[in-house]
Coordinates of C-alpha atoms and ligand atoms in Angstrom, one line a residue:
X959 CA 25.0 -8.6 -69.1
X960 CA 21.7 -6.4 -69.4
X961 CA 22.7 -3.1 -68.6
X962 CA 20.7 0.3 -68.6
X963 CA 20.4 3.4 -66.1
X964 CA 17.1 4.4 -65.4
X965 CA 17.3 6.6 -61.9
X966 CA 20.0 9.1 -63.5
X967 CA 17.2 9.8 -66.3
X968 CA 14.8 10.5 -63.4
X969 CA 15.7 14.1 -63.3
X970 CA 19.3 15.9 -63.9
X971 CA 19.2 17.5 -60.3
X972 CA 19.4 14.4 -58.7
X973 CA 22.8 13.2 -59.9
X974 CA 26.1 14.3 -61.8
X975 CA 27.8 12.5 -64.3
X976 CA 31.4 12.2 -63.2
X977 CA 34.3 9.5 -64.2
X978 CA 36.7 8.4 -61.7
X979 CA 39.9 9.4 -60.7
X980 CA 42.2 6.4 -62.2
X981 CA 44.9 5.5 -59.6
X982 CA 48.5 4.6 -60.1
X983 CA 48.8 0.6 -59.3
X984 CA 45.7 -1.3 -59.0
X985 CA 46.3 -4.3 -57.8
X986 CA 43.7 -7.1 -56.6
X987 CA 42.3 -8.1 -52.7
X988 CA 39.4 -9.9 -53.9
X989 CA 36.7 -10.6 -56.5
X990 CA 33.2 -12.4 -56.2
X991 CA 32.7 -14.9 -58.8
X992 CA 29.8 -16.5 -57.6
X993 CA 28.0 -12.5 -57.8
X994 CA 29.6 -11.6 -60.8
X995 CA 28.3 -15.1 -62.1
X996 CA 24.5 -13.9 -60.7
X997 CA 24.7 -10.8 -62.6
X998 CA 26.1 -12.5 -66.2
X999 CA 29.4 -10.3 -65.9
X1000 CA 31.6 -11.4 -68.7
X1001 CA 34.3 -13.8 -67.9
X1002 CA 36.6 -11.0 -69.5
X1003 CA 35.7 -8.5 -66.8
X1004 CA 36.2 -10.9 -63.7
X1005 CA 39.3 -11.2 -62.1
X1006 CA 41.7 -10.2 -64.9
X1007 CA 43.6 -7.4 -66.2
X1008 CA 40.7 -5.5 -67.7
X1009 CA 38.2 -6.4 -64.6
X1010 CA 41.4 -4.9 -62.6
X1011 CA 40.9 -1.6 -64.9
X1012 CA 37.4 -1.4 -64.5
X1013 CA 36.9 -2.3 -60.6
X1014 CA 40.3 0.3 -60.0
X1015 CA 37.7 3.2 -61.8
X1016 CA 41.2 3.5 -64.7
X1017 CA 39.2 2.2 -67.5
X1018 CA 35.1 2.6 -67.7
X1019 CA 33.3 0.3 -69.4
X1020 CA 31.1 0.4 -72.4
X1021 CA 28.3 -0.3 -70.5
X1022 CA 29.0 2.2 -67.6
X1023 CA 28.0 6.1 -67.8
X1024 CA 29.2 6.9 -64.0
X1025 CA 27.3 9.3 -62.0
X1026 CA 27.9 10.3 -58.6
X1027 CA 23.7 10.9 -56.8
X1028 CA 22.7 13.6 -54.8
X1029 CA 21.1 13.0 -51.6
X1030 CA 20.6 15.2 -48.1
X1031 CA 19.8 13.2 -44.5
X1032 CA 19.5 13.6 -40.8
X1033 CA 22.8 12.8 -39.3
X1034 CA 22.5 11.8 -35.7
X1035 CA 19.2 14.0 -35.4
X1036 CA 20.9 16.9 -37.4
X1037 CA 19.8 18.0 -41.0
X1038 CA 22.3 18.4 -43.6
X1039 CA 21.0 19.4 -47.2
X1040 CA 23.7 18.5 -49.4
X1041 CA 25.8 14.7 -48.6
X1042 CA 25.4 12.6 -51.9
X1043 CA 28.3 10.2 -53.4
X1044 CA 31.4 12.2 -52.1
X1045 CA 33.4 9.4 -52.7
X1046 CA 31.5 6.8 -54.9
X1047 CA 30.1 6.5 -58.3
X1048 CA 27.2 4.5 -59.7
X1049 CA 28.4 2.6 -62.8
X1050 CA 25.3 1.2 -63.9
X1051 CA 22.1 -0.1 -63.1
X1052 CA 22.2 -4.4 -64.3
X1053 CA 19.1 -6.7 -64.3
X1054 CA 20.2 -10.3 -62.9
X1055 CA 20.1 -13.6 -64.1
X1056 CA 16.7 -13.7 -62.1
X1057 CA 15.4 -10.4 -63.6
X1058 CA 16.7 -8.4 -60.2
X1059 CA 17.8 -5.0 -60.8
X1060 CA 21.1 -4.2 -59.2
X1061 CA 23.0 -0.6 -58.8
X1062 CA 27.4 -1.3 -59.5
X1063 CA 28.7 0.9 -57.6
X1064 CA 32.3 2.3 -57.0
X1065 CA 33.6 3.1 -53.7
X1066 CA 36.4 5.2 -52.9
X1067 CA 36.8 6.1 -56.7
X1068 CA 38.2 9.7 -56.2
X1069 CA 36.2 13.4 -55.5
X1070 CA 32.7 14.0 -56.7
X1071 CA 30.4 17.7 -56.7
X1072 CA 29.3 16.2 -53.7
X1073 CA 33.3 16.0 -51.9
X1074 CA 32.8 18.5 -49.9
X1075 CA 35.9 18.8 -48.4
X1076 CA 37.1 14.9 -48.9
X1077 CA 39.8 13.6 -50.7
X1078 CA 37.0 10.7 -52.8
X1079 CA 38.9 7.9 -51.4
X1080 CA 39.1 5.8 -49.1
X1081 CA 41.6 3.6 -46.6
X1082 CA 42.2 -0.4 -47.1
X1083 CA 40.8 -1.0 -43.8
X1084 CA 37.2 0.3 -44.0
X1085 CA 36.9 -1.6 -47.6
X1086 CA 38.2 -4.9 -46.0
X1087 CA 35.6 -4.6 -43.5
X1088 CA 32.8 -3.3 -45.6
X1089 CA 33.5 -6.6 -48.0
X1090 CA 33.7 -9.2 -45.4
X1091 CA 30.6 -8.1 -43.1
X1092 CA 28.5 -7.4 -46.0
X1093 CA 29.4 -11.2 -47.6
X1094 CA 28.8 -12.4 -43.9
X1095 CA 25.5 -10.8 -43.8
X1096 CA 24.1 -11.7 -46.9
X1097 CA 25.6 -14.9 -45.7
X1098 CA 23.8 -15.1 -42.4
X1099 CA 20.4 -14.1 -44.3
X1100 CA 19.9 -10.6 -43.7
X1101 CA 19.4 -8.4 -46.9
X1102 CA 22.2 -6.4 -47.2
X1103 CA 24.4 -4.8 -50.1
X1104 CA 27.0 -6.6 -51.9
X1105 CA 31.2 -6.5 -52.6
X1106 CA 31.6 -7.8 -55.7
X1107 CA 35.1 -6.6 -55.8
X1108 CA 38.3 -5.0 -54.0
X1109 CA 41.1 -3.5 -55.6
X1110 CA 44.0 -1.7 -53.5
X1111 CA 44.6 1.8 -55.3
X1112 CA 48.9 1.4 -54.8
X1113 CA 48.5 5.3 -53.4
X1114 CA 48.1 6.1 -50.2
X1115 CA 45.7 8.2 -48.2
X1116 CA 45.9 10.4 -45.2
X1117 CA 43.5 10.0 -42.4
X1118 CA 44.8 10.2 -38.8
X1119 CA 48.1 8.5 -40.1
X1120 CA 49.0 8.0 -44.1
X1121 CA 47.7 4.6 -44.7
X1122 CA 47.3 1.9 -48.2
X1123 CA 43.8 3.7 -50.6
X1124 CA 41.3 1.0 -52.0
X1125 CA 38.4 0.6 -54.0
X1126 CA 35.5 -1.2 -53.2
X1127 CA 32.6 -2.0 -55.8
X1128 CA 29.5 -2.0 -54.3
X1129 CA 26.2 -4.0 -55.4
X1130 CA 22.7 -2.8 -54.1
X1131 CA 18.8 -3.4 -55.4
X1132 CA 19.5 0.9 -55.1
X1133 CA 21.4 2.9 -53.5
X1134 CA 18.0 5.5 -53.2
X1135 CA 17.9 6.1 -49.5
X1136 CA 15.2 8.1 -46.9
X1137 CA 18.2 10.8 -47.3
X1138 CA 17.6 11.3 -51.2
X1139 CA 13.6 11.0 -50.0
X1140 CA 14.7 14.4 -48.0
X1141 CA 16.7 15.9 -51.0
X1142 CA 14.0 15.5 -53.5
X1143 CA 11.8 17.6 -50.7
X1144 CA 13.9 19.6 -50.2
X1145 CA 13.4 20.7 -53.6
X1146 CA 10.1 21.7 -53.5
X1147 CA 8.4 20.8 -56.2
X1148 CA 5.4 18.3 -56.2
X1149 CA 5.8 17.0 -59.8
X1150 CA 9.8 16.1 -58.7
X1151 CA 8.7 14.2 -55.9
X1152 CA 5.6 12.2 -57.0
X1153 CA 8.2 11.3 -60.0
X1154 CA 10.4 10.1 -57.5
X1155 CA 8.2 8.0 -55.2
X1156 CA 6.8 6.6 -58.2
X1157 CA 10.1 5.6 -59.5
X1158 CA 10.8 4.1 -56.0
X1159 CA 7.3 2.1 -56.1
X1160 CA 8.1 0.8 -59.7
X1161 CA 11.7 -0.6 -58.9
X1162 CA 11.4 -1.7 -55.8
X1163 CA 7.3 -2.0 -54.7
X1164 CA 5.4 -2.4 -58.1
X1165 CA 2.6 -3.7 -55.8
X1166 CA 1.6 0.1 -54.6
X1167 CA 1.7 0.9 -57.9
X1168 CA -2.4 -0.3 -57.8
X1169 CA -3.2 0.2 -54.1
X1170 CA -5.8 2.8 -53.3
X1171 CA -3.3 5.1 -51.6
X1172 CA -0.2 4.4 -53.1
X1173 CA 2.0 6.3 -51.1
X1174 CA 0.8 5.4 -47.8
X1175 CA 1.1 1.7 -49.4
X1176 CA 4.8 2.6 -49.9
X1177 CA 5.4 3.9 -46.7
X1178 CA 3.6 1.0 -45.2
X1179 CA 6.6 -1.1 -47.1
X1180 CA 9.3 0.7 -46.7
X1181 CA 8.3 0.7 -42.7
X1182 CA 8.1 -3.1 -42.9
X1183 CA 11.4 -3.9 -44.6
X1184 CA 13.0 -1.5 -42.2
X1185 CA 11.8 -3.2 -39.2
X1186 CA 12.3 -6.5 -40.6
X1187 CA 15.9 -5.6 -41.1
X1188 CA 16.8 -4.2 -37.7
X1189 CA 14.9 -7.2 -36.0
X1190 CA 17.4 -9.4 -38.0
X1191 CA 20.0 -7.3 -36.7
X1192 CA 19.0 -7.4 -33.2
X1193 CA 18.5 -11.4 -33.5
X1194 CA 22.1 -11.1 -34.4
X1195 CA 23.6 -8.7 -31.7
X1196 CA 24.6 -6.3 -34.8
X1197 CA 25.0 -2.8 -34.6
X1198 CA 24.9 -0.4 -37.1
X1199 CA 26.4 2.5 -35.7
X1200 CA 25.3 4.8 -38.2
X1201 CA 21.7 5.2 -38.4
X1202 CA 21.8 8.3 -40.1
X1203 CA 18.9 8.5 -42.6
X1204 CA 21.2 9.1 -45.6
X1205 CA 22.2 5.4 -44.1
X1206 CA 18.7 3.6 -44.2
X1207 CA 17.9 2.5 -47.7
X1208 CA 14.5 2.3 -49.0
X1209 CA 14.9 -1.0 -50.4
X1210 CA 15.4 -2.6 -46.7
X1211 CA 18.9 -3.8 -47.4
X1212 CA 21.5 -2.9 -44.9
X1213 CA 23.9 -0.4 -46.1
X1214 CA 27.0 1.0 -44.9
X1215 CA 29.5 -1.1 -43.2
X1216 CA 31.5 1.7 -41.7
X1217 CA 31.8 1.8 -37.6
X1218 CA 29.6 -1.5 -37.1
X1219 CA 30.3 -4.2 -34.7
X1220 CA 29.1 -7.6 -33.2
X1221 CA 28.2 -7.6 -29.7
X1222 CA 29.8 -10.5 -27.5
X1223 CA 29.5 -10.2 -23.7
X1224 CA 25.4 -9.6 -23.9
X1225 CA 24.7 -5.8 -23.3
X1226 CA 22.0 -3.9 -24.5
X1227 CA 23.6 -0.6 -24.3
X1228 CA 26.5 -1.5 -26.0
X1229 CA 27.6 1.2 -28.2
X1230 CA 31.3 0.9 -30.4
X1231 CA 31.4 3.7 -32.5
X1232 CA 33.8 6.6 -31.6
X1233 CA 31.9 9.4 -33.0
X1234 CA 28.3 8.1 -31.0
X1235 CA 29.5 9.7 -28.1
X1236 CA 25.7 9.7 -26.4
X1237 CA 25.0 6.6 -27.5
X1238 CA 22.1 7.4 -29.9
X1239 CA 22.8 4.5 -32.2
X1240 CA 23.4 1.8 -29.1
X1241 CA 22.1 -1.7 -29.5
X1242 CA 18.9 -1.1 -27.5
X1243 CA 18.2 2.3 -29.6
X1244 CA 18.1 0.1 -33.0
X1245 CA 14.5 -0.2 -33.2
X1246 CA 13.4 3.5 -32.2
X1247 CA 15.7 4.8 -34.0
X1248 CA 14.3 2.8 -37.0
X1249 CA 10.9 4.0 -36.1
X1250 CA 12.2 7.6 -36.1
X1251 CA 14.1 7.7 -39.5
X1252 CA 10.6 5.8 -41.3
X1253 CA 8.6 9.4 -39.9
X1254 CA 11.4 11.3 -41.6
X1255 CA 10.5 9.0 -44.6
X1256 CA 6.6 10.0 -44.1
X1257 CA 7.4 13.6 -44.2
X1258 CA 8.9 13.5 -47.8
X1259 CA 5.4 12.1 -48.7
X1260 CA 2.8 14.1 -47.2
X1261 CA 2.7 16.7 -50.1
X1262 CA 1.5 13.5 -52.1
X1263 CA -1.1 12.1 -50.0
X1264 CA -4.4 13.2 -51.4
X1265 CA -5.9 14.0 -48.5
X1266 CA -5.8 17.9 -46.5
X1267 CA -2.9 18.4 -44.5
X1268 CA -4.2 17.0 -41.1
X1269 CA -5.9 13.9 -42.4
X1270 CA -2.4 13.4 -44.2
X1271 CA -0.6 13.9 -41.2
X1272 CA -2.6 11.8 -39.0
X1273 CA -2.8 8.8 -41.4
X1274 CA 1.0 8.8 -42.3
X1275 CA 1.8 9.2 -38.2
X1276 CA -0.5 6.4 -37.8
X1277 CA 1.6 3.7 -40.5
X1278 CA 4.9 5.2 -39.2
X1279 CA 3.8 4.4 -35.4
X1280 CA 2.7 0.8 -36.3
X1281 CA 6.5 0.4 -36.8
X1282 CA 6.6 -0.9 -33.5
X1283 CA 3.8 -3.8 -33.8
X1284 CA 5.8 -4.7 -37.0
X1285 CA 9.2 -4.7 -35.3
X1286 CA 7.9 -6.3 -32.3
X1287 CA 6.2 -9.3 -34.1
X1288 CA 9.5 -10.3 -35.9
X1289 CA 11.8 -9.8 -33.5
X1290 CA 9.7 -12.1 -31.1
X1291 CA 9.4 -14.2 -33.9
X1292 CA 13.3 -14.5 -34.8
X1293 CA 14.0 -14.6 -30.8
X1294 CA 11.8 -17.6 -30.2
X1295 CA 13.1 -19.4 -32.9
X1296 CA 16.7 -18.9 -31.5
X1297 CA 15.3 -20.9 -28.7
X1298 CA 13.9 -23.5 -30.8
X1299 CA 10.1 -22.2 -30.0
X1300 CA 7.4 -21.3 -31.9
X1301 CA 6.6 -17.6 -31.2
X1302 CA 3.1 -18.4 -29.9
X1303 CA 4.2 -20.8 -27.4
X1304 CA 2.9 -19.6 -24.0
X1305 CA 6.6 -19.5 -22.7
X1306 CA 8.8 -17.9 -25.3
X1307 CA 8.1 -14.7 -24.0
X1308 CA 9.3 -15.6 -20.5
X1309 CA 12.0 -17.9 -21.2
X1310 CA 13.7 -15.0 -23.8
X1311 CA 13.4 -12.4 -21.4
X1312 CA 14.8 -14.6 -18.1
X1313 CA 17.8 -15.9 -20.7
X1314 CA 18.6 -12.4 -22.0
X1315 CA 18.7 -11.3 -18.1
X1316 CA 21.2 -14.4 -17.8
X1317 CA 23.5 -13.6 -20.7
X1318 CA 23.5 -10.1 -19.3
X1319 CA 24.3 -11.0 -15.8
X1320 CA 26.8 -13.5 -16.7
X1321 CA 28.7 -11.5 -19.4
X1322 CA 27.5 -14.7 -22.1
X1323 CA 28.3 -13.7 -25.9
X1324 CA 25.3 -13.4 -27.3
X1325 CA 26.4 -15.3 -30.2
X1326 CA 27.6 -18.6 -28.2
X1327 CA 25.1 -18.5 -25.5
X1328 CA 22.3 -19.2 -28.5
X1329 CA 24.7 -21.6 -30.3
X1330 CA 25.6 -23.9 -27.9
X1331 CA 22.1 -24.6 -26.8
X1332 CA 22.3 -26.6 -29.9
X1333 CA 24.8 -29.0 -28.6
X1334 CA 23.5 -32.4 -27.8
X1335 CA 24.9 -31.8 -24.1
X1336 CA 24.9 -28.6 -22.1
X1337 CA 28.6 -28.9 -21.2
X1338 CA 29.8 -26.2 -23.5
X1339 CA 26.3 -24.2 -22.7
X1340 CA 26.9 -24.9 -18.6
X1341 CA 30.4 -23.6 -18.9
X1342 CA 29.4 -20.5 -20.3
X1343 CA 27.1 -19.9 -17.4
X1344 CA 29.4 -21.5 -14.4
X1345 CA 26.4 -23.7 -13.9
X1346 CA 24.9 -21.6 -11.8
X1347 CA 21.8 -22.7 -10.0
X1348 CA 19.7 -19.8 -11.9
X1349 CA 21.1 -21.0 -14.9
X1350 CA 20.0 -24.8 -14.4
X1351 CA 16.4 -24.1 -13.7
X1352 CA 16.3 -21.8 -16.4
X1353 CA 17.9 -24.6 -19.0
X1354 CA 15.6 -26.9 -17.1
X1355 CA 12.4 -24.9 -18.3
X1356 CA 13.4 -24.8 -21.2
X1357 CA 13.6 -28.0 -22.2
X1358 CA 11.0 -29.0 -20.5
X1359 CA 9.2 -26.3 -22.9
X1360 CA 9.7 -28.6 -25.7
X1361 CA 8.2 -31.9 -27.2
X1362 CA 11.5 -32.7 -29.4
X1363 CA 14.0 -30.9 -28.5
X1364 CA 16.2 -32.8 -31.1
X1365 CA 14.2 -31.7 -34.2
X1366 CA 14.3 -28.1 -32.0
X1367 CA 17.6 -28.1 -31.5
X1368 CA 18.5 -29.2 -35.3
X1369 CA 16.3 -25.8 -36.2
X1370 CA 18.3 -24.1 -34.0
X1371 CA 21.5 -24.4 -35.7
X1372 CA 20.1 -22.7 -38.7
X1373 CA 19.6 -19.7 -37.2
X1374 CA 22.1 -19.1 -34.7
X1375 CA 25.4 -19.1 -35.8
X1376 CA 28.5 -20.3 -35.0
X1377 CA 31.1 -18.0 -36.8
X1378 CA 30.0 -13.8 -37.4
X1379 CA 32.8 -11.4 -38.2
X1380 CA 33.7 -10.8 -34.7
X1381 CA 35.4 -7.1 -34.7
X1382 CA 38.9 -8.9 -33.3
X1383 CA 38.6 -11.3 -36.1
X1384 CA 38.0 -8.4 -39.0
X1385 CA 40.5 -5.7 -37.0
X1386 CA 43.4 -8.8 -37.1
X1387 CA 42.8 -8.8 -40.9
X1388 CA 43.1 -5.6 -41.4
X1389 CA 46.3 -5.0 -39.7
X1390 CA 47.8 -8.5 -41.0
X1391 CA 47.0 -6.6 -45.0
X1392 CA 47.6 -3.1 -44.0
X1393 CA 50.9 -3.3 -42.2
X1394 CA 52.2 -6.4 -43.4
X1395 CA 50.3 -6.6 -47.3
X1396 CA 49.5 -10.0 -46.0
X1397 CA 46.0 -11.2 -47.6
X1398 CA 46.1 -14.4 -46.2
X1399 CA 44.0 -13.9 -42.5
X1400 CA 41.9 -12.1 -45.4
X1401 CA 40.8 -14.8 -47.2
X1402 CA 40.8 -17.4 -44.2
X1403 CA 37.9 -15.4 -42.8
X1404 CA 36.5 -15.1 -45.5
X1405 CA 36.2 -18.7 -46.5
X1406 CA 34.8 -19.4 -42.5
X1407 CA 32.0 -16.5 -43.0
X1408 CA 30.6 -18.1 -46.0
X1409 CA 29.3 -21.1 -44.1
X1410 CA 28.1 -19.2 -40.8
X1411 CA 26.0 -22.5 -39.6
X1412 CA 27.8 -25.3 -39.8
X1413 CA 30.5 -25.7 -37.0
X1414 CA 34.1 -27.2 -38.3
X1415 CA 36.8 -28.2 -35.6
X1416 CA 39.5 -26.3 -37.6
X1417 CA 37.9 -23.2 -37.4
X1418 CA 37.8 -23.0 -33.7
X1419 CA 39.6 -20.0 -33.0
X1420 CA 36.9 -18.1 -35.5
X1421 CA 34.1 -18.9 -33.3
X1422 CA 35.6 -17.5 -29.6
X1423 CA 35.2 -13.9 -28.6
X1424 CA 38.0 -11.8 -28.0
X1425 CA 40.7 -12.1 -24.7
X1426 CA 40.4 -9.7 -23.0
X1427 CA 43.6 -8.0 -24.8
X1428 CA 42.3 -8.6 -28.0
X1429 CA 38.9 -6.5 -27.1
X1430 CA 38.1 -3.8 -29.6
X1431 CA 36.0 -1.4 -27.6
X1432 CA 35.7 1.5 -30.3
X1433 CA 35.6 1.1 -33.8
X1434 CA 35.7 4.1 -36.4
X1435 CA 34.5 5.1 -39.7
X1436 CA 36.9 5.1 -41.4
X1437 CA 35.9 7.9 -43.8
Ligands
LIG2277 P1 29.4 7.9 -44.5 O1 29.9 8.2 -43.2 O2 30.1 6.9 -45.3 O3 27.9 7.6 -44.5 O4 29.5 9.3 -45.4 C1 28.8 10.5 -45.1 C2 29.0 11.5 -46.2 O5 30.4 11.9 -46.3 C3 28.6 11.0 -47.6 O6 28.1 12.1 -48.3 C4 30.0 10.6 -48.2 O7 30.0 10.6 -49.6 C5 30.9 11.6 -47.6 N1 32.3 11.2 -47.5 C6 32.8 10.3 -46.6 N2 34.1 10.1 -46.8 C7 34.5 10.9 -47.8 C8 35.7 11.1 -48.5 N3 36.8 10.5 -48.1 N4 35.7 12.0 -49.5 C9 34.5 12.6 -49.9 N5 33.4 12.4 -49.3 C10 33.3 11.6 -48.2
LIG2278 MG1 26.8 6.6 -45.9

């Protein structure tokens, strides 16, 4: 294992060096073998009684000097100076079999300087669901942090009722995010900050290192991961739900599995999350909101463009507002391939925006209504529809859009899935393990998610939305 921390020797303002709070009986939920495998963990420090030492934050590792990172961020439009780990610690950076350099990360290990008024831990639930929607996304190929491992704390912890405490460890190419861009700002002083980007360019986009402007180059990256990432999300019906810049990673990974959901019954304002009460974060909002958090991201560079303000200004405005070309090109990209097209066919555009209107008007789950168009017939696709006469022609078109629509339709089924982490699905879990201490629905989900593509008769139930009494309509964060 090829340990070493690099971003905690970046500058002592930036993080604090802080152990965890051991807990009384850790006991394991899960471990990933096949991760601990890609980062050469020793077989010692898997799933056994010392891994259960280290991954409960009782024991800390040779190779771990925890620090808990400072960061600041805009949190639903508002600026707060001081978030940072409040209830994680980084362990230790790692460089992968592959030469990959990962953060290990503790979740939930116990207060930090950066507490604020929180207890450092953190409920059962919200690490169930962080474990199995990250694995499902990195699953369904969208770059997202990691679980490596879940450990209930045997304590409890007090939310709006007392409920089981966990640990989660978290895995991440950084945990550097636009919020720690807008901490290092915020302290004001150039040499801090062109250290920082620098570090960001060398870890994560050595390529800037040599472009003319390098710190337009890296905003021009950071923009196009971003946008990547939230077009993969749309192509999914994810949502976030917490967009707030200290949640946006530079690295273009998705992090943060706190009040996120799947949409089902095709709505573009859909919005879950208790605490978005106006709806900033809604399905629809994804990409603007994207688009706005890569101009805070500008703003933390401008002192290092070498140009006077106003040129600086206009040239950083102008990469932030090509967001949108760069959004729009991959998500018509990843749309037309969930219809089997190639994005420059003359009719993708059409046929995506008529079969959206469809799905919309007929209350389709977004996830189904792409899936089943794989199906050799269209009586599971019909059904879903009523066969209604607007749906035929529009089916009609569309196959009459293709050459083969058997190769099409074998494409297809690698990029629209028939199993996601429907909210039912991960809300049953956790109420089978936090009422009952029953891991078993746990683990059954888990093992569907890890094959999203490939439909198995068994797993039926795992692939239907939610009756209508089984709906979850608001989900929380759990903090
Ligand atoms: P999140 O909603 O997970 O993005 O967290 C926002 C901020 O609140 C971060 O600075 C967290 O570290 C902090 N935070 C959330 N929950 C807790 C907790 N239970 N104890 C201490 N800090 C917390
Ligand atoms: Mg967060």
């Amino acid at each position: 294992m090829r340990t070493e921390q690099t971003y905690v020797q970046l500058d002592t303002r930036l993080s604090s060096a802080v152990e965890p709070t051991p807990v009384l009986d850790p006991q394991w939920i899960a471990f990933n073998d096949e991760l601990a495998e890609q980062l050469q963990i020793p077989s010692t420090q898997r799933d056994t009684s010392e891994g259960l030492l280290i991954y409960s934050g009782n024991t800390t590792p040779e190779w771990a000097q925890p620090h808990a990172l400072a960061y600041a961020g805009h949190q639903f439009a508002n600026y707060v100076p001081q978030l940072g780990d409040g209830r994680a610690v980084l362990l230790t950076e790692v460089v992968d079999k592959n030469g990959q350099r990962y953060d290990i990360q503790l979740k939930g290990s116990g207060r930090t300087p950066y507490s604020r008024g929180g207890d450092g831990r953190s409920p059962l639930g919200p690490v169930l669901r962080e474990y199995l929607v990250s694995e499902a996304m990195h699953r369904l190929n969208v770059p997202t942090t990691r679980a490596l491992a879940a450990v209930a704390s045997g304590e409890m912890v007090k939310r709006e009722s007392i409920e089981p405490g966990a640990i989660l460890t978290r895995v991440a190419k950084s945990h550097l995010r636009v919020g720690t861009a807008q901490y290092v700002l915020a302290l004001q002083e150039r040499k801090l900050s062109k250290a920082f980007a620098d570090y960001v360019i060398q870890r994560h986009y050595p390529a800037c290192a040599s472009a003319e402007q390098p710190y337009l180059a890296l905003l021009t990256h950071v923009r196009d991961n971003q946008a990547k990432l939230i077009a993969q999300w749309m192509s999914l019906g994810f949502i976030h739900g917490v967009m707030n810049t200290d949640n946006m990673t530079l690295s273009g990974e998705t992090i943060d599995y706190g009040p996120c959901a799947f949409i089902e019954a095709y709505d573009p304002q859909q919005v879950f999350s208790s605490i978005d009460r106006r709806g900033r974060y809604m399905y629809q909002n994804q990409p603007p909101i994207g688009m706005w958090n890569i101009a805070r991201f500008a703003e933390t560079l401008l002192p290092l463009l070498e140009l006077d303000e106003q040129q600086a200004i206009t040239q950083a405005s102008e990469v932030v507002h090509g967001f949108e070309q760069v959004y729009q090109q991959q998500y018509h990209a990843r749309m037309s391939a969930k219809l089997g097209l190639a994005p420059e066919h003359p009719q993708a555009e059409q046929l995506l925006e008529d079969y959206l209107q469809l799905m919309q008007f007929h209350q389709v789950d977004f996830t189904l209504g792409f899936r089943y168009l794989c199906d050799e017939d269209d009586k599971r696709i019909g059904s879903l529809f009523q066969q209604s006469p607007t749906w035929q022609k529009w089916y009609q078109q569309w196959q009459d859009a293709h050459k083969d629509l058997n190769t099409a339709k074998q494409k297809m089924a690698q990029v629209n899935p028939i199993y996601i982490p429907r909210n039912h699905l991960v809300q049953e879990v956790i109420t089978a393990a936090v009422k009952d201490g029953d891991l078993k629905p746990f683990n059954a989900l888990h093992r569907v998610l890890k094959n999203p593509f490939k439909e198995h008769e068994e797993y039926a139930r795992y692939s239907q939305p939610a009756a209508r009494n089984e709906q979850i309509t608001r989900t929380f964060c759990g903090t």
